[in-house]
Short mmCIF file of C-alpha atoms and ligand atoms in Angstrom, two decimals:
data_model
loop_
_atom_site.label_atom_id
_atom_site.label_comp_id
_atom_site.label_asym_id
_atom_site.label_seq_id
_atom_site.Cartn_x
_atom_site.Cartn_y
_atom_site.Cartn_z
CA MET A 1 94.33 99.88 18.33
CA ASN A 2 97.18 98.73 20.51
CA LEU A 3 95.62 95.83 22.46
CA ILE A 4 98.17 95.78 25.25
CA ALA A 5 97.28 93.60 28.27
CA ILE A 6 96.10 95.44 31.38
CA LYS A 7 99.04 94.18 33.43
CA ASP A 8 101.49 95.61 30.90
CA TYR A 9 99.65 98.92 30.73
CA VAL A 10 99.72 99.17 34.53
CA LYS A 11 103.43 98.43 34.55
CA ILE A 12 104.12 101.25 32.08
CA ARG A 13 101.99 103.76 34.01
CA LYS A 14 103.63 102.78 37.29
CA GLU A 15 107.11 103.40 35.86
CA GLU A 16 106.01 106.85 34.67
CA MET A 17 104.49 107.63 38.06
CA LYS A 18 107.56 106.41 39.97
CA LYS A 19 109.74 108.84 38.06
CA GLU A 20 107.34 111.70 38.64
CA ILE A 21 106.96 110.98 42.37
CA PHE A 22 110.72 110.63 42.80
CA SER A 23 111.15 114.19 41.54
CA LEU A 24 108.70 115.74 44.05
CA VAL A 25 109.86 117.76 47.05
CA ARG A 26 108.07 115.42 49.44
CA LYS A 27 106.26 112.08 49.17
CA PRO A 28 102.50 112.25 48.56
CA LYS A 29 100.69 110.83 51.59
CA LEU A 30 97.62 108.59 51.75
CA VAL A 31 95.74 107.66 54.93
CA ILE A 32 93.54 104.56 54.95
CA ILE A 33 91.04 104.18 57.78
CA GLN A 34 89.82 100.61 58.21
CA MET A 35 86.99 99.78 60.58
CA ASN A 36 86.43 96.11 59.85
CA ASP A 37 88.29 92.84 59.90
CA ASP A 38 86.85 91.58 56.66
CA VAL A 39 89.07 89.10 54.76
CA ALA A 40 88.47 90.76 51.36
CA SER A 41 89.05 94.26 52.83
CA ASN A 42 92.29 93.13 54.45
CA SER A 43 93.53 91.92 51.10
CA TYR A 44 92.44 95.13 49.30
CA VAL A 45 94.17 97.27 51.96
CA LYS A 46 97.31 95.16 51.68
CA GLY A 47 97.29 95.74 47.90
CA LYS A 48 96.91 99.51 48.35
CA LEU A 49 99.79 99.65 50.85
CA LYS A 50 101.96 97.60 48.49
CA ASP A 51 101.17 99.83 45.48
CA ALA A 52 101.91 102.95 47.51
CA GLU A 53 105.24 101.60 48.69
CA GLU A 54 106.22 100.56 45.17
CA LEU A 55 105.48 104.05 43.82
CA GLY A 56 107.09 106.05 46.62
CA ILE A 57 103.79 107.21 48.14
CA GLU A 58 103.66 107.29 51.93
CA ALA A 59 100.67 105.29 53.14
CA LYS A 60 99.43 105.04 56.70
CA LEU A 61 96.82 102.52 57.82
CA ILE A 62 94.72 103.48 60.84
CA LYS A 63 92.65 100.59 62.19
CA LEU A 64 89.61 101.42 64.28
CA ASP A 65 87.95 98.77 66.38
CA GLU A 66 84.58 97.66 64.94
CA SER A 67 82.91 98.60 68.23
CA SER A 68 84.06 102.24 68.01
CA SER A 69 81.29 104.82 67.74
CA GLU A 70 80.32 106.78 64.66
CA GLU A 71 81.45 109.94 66.47
CA GLN A 72 84.92 108.46 66.98
CA LEU A 73 85.20 107.66 63.29
CA LEU A 74 83.94 111.10 62.21
CA THR A 75 86.36 112.82 64.61
CA LEU A 76 89.23 110.80 63.18
CA ILE A 77 88.16 111.82 59.65
CA ASP A 78 88.10 115.49 60.78
CA ASP A 79 91.64 115.15 62.15
CA VAL A 80 92.94 113.69 58.89
CA ASN A 81 91.02 116.31 56.86
CA GLU A 82 92.84 119.01 58.79
CA ASP A 83 96.28 117.43 58.68
CA GLU A 84 98.12 119.39 55.99
CA THR A 85 100.68 116.63 55.51
CA VAL A 86 97.96 114.26 54.22
CA ASP A 87 96.94 114.45 50.55
CA GLY A 88 94.45 111.61 50.26
CA LEU A 89 92.06 109.87 52.66
CA ILE A 90 90.04 106.72 52.13
CA VAL A 91 87.75 104.86 54.48
CA GLN A 92 87.76 101.19 53.57
CA LEU A 93 84.29 99.68 53.09
CA PRO A 94 82.30 97.86 54.36
CA LEU A 95 81.58 99.72 57.58
CA PRO A 96 79.90 98.16 60.64
CA LYS A 97 76.09 98.35 60.62
CA HIS A 98 75.89 101.11 63.27
CA ILE A 99 77.87 103.52 61.05
CA SER A 100 76.18 105.63 58.38
CA GLU A 101 78.10 105.19 55.14
CA ILE A 102 76.58 108.37 53.73
CA LYS A 103 77.68 110.46 56.73
CA VAL A 104 81.20 109.07 56.42
CA LYS A 105 81.43 109.74 52.68
CA GLU A 106 80.14 113.28 53.16
CA ARG A 107 82.55 114.00 56.00
CA ILE A 108 85.70 113.37 53.96
CA ASN A 109 87.14 116.60 52.56
CA PRO A 110 86.29 116.46 48.81
CA LYS A 111 89.84 117.66 48.09
CA LYS A 112 91.22 114.55 49.80
CA ASP A 113 88.53 112.09 48.69
CA VAL A 114 90.75 110.03 46.40
CA ASP A 115 88.15 107.22 46.18
CA GLY A 116 85.88 109.75 44.47
CA PHE A 117 82.90 108.79 46.66
CA HIS A 118 81.97 112.25 48.00
CA PRO A 119 79.21 113.88 45.92
CA LEU A 120 81.49 116.92 45.45
CA SER A 121 84.74 114.98 45.16
CA LYS A 122 87.10 116.45 42.64
CA PHE A 123 88.34 112.94 41.83
CA LYS A 124 86.87 110.38 39.48
CA ALA A 125 85.73 107.08 41.04
CA CYS A 126 88.66 104.69 40.67
CA THR A 127 87.13 101.79 38.71
CA PRO A 128 85.44 103.91 35.98
CA LYS A 129 88.52 106.12 35.76
CA GLY A 130 90.79 103.09 35.33
CA ILE A 131 88.58 101.58 32.63
CA VAL A 132 88.41 104.82 30.63
CA SER A 133 92.17 105.49 30.98
CA TYR A 134 92.97 101.99 29.72
CA LEU A 135 90.54 102.23 26.79
CA THR A 136 92.01 105.61 25.89
CA TYR A 137 95.54 104.20 26.04
CA ILE A 138 94.74 101.30 23.70
CA GLY A 139 93.22 103.74 21.24
CA PHE A 140 89.53 102.82 21.55
CA ASP A 141 87.42 105.27 19.55
CA PHE A 142 84.54 106.25 21.87
CA THR A 143 82.67 108.75 19.71
CA GLY A 144 79.25 107.59 18.55
CA LYS A 145 79.86 103.97 19.62
CA ASN A 146 77.45 101.86 21.68
CA ALA A 147 78.28 101.11 25.31
CA THR A 148 76.21 98.62 27.27
CA ILE A 149 76.85 98.72 31.01
CA ILE A 150 75.33 96.03 33.22
CA GLY A 151 75.09 97.18 36.85
CA ARG A 152 74.02 100.60 38.13
CA SER A 153 75.98 100.96 41.36
CA ASN A 154 77.25 104.32 42.58
CA ILE A 155 80.86 103.19 42.41
CA VAL A 156 80.90 101.54 38.97
CA GLY A 157 77.88 101.60 36.64
CA ARG A 158 76.59 105.14 37.19
CA PRO A 159 79.88 107.07 37.25
CA LEU A 160 81.14 105.04 34.27
CA ALA A 161 77.97 105.89 32.30
CA LYS A 162 78.67 109.58 32.89
CA LEU A 163 82.31 109.35 31.78
CA LEU A 164 81.34 107.46 28.62
CA LEU A 165 78.54 109.93 27.83
CA ASP A 166 81.04 112.75 28.21
CA LEU A 167 83.10 110.90 25.59
CA SER A 168 80.07 110.94 23.26
CA MET A 169 79.20 107.24 23.46
CA ASN A 170 75.59 106.01 23.22
CA VAL A 171 75.23 104.58 26.71
CA THR A 172 72.69 102.02 27.94
CA VAL A 173 72.70 101.04 31.61
CA LEU A 174 71.03 97.75 32.56
CA HIS A 175 70.33 96.30 36.00
CA SER A 176 68.65 93.59 38.05
CA LYS A 177 65.19 94.40 36.68
CA THR A 178 66.25 94.18 33.02
CA SER A 179 64.85 91.08 31.28
CA ILE A 180 67.34 88.59 29.86
CA GLU A 181 65.83 89.18 26.44
CA ASP A 182 66.52 92.93 26.65
CA ARG A 183 69.96 92.31 28.13
CA ASN A 184 70.88 90.12 25.17
CA PHE A 185 69.43 92.70 22.75
CA TYR A 186 71.62 95.51 24.12
CA LEU A 187 74.69 93.29 24.44
CA LYS A 188 74.43 92.27 20.80
CA ARG A 189 74.67 95.93 19.74
CA ALA A 190 77.53 96.84 22.08
CA ASP A 191 80.91 98.01 20.81
CA LEU A 192 81.86 98.20 24.48
CA ALA A 193 80.24 95.90 27.04
CA VAL A 194 80.99 96.43 30.72
CA VAL A 195 79.59 93.98 33.26
CA ALA A 196 79.69 94.98 36.95
CA VAL A 197 77.24 92.76 38.77
CA GLY A 198 79.12 90.28 40.97
CA LYS A 199 77.42 87.08 39.77
CA PRO A 200 79.90 84.44 38.59
CA HIS A 201 79.71 83.91 34.82
CA LEU A 202 76.32 85.65 34.56
CA ILE A 203 76.94 86.27 30.86
CA LYS A 204 77.39 82.92 29.17
CA LYS A 205 79.78 82.49 26.29
CA ASP A 206 76.99 81.76 23.81
CA VAL A 207 75.39 85.23 24.26
CA PRO A 208 75.90 86.89 20.86
CA LEU A 209 78.38 89.81 20.86
CA LYS A 210 79.96 91.79 18.04
CA LYS A 211 83.18 90.16 16.91
CA ASP A 212 85.02 93.45 17.37
CA ALA A 213 83.46 94.16 20.78
CA ILE A 214 85.56 95.11 23.76
CA VAL A 215 84.33 93.34 26.86
CA ILE A 216 85.26 94.65 30.30
CA ASP A 217 84.61 92.31 33.22
CA VAL A 218 84.41 94.16 36.53
CA GLY A 219 82.83 91.44 38.66
CA ILE A 220 84.87 89.37 41.06
CA SER A 221 83.37 86.30 42.69
CA ARG A 222 84.57 83.01 44.02
CA LEU A 223 83.52 79.88 42.12
CA ASP A 224 84.79 76.43 43.12
CA GLY A 225 87.68 78.04 45.00
CA HIS A 226 88.74 80.28 42.08
CA LEU A 227 88.24 83.98 41.42
CA VAL A 228 86.03 84.49 38.38
CA GLY A 229 84.32 87.38 36.64
CA ASP A 230 80.76 88.05 35.49
CA ILE A 231 81.46 86.87 31.94
CA GLU A 232 82.39 83.37 30.83
CA PRO A 233 85.75 83.42 29.09
CA ARG A 234 85.30 83.59 25.31
CA ASP A 235 87.51 84.00 22.26
CA ASP A 236 85.08 85.46 19.73
CA VAL A 237 85.48 89.15 20.65
CA LEU A 238 88.29 91.63 20.08
CA LEU A 239 89.24 91.87 23.74
CA GLN A 240 87.95 90.48 27.03
CA THR A 241 89.60 91.62 30.25
CA PRO A 242 90.71 88.78 32.55
CA VAL A 243 89.67 88.12 36.15
CA PRO A 244 91.84 88.22 38.18
CA GLY A 245 94.52 90.51 36.71
CA GLY A 246 92.12 92.87 34.94
CA VAL A 247 89.94 95.71 36.18
CA GLY A 248 91.16 95.23 39.76
CA LEU A 249 94.65 96.37 38.67
CA LEU A 250 93.17 99.42 36.92
CA THR A 251 91.21 100.38 40.04
CA ARG A 252 94.33 100.16 42.17
CA LEU A 253 96.29 102.24 39.69
CA SER A 254 93.61 104.95 39.59
CA LEU A 255 93.69 105.29 43.35
CA MET A 256 97.42 106.01 43.25
CA GLU A 257 96.91 108.44 40.36
CA ASN A 258 94.30 110.27 42.43
CA VAL A 259 96.69 110.51 45.40
CA LEU A 260 99.34 112.04 43.15
CA GLU A 261 96.74 114.45 41.73
CA ALA A 262 95.67 115.41 45.27
CA TYR A 263 99.31 116.18 46.12
CA GLN A 264 99.67 118.31 42.99
CA ASP A 265 96.44 120.19 43.75
CA GLY A 266 97.56 120.66 47.35
CA ILE A 267 100.75 122.46 46.43
CA SER A 268 98.93 124.77 44.05
CA ARG A 269 96.11 125.54 46.54
P1 NAD B 1 76.55 96.33 43.61
O1 NAD B 1 76.05 95.12 44.32
O2 NAD B 1 76.52 97.65 44.28
O3 NAD B 1 75.76 96.47 42.24
C1 NAD B 1 75.47 95.37 41.44
C2 NAD B 1 74.59 95.83 40.30
O4 NAD B 1 74.27 94.70 39.51
C3 NAD B 1 73.28 96.47 40.72
O5 NAD B 1 73.15 97.71 40.08
C4 NAD B 1 72.20 95.50 40.24
O6 NAD B 1 71.05 96.18 39.74
C5 NAD B 1 72.90 94.75 39.14
N1 NAD B 1 72.42 93.38 38.99
C6 NAD B 1 72.23 92.46 39.95
N2 NAD B 1 71.80 91.30 39.42
C7 NAD B 1 71.70 91.50 38.10
C8 NAD B 1 71.30 90.69 37.00
N3 NAD B 1 70.93 89.42 37.19
N4 NAD B 1 71.33 91.23 35.78
C9 NAD B 1 71.72 92.51 35.58
N5 NAD B 1 72.12 93.32 36.57
C10 NAD B 1 72.09 92.82 37.81
O7 NAD B 1 77.99 95.96 43.13
P2 NAD B 1 79.30 96.83 42.74
O8 NAD B 1 79.87 97.42 43.94
O9 NAD B 1 79.03 97.69 41.55
O10 NAD B 1 80.26 95.63 42.26
C11 NAD B 1 79.87 94.73 41.23
C12 NAD B 1 80.92 93.66 41.10
O11 NAD B 1 82.12 94.29 40.69
C13 NAD B 1 81.27 92.91 42.38
O12 NAD B 1 81.66 91.60 42.03
C14 NAD B 1 82.46 93.67 42.91
O13 NAD B 1 83.29 92.86 43.74
C15 NAD B 1 83.15 94.01 41.63
N6 NAD B 1 83.99 95.21 41.71
C16 NAD B 1 85.26 95.07 41.25
C17 NAD B 1 86.10 96.15 41.25
C18 NAD B 1 87.47 95.98 40.72
O14 NAD B 1 88.29 96.86 40.92
N7 NAD B 1 87.76 94.88 40.01
C19 NAD B 1 85.65 97.40 41.71
C20 NAD B 1 84.35 97.52 42.13
C21 NAD B 1 83.51 96.40 42.12
#
């Protein structure tokens, strides 16, 4: 295996994408609708705009006031769905309480749903896609190996389980009702452990893991003013992804890959 750091992998992929995008007849276009003034969302949106600019993707941010109605948001989504110059559309979460997240996700044209949230979206959800692409790049051998995923959310745990099953892994998905004893049992057998919970250092460094395990830390939380993951840093496994500078970078990269894919699909439609 080529255990290249995530930041270096992302750099290589971005260079490849830049070249590809430069050769296109027009720039791929992403629209981001944001209907909150959440500090974390602002920083995620800023990151997406920065990535797009770096790669030569046109990105437009449309901010809707939090007091706008659901109808106003859905109408805006319809307009972007119909705009042929737009390849990808994302609605930044969280949404205000009076807006139905399900209705919003279902309203986005699946062909433009680059977050991969629509049930019929033709795109893979960004975090699972990024994790699998990175593991593939480093030469991880999925077939017949044990994956333990902690967290069963619709954006990470569940879609990742499907991707790993499709790659013939033996997949176990754990969650908030799993006992610590069972959690430790499944972690001990994992060739690949992915933790996506959002509880700082939930998995302590003395929890036994295989010495050649690959450990992917999806969680991001604040602890004593620092960003930390779900897993205490340890040096007794083959690879542990850092937080920050780990899965977050892969997620951002996948979003841009999906926008490029949406552009390519658009011209062949
Ligand atoms: P979520 O709240 O939707 O899901 C959390 C999951 O953790 C649930 O399925 C729950 O059953 C499980 N869980 C809760 N407590 C548990 C416990 N004690 N033991 C085992 N499982 C437990 O969260 P999410 O949207 O999947 O995000 C999870 C974390 O990953 C958050 O910190 C989020 O910020 C982060 N995240 C990071 C990225 C990235 O790109 N780096 C992307 C998505 C999410």
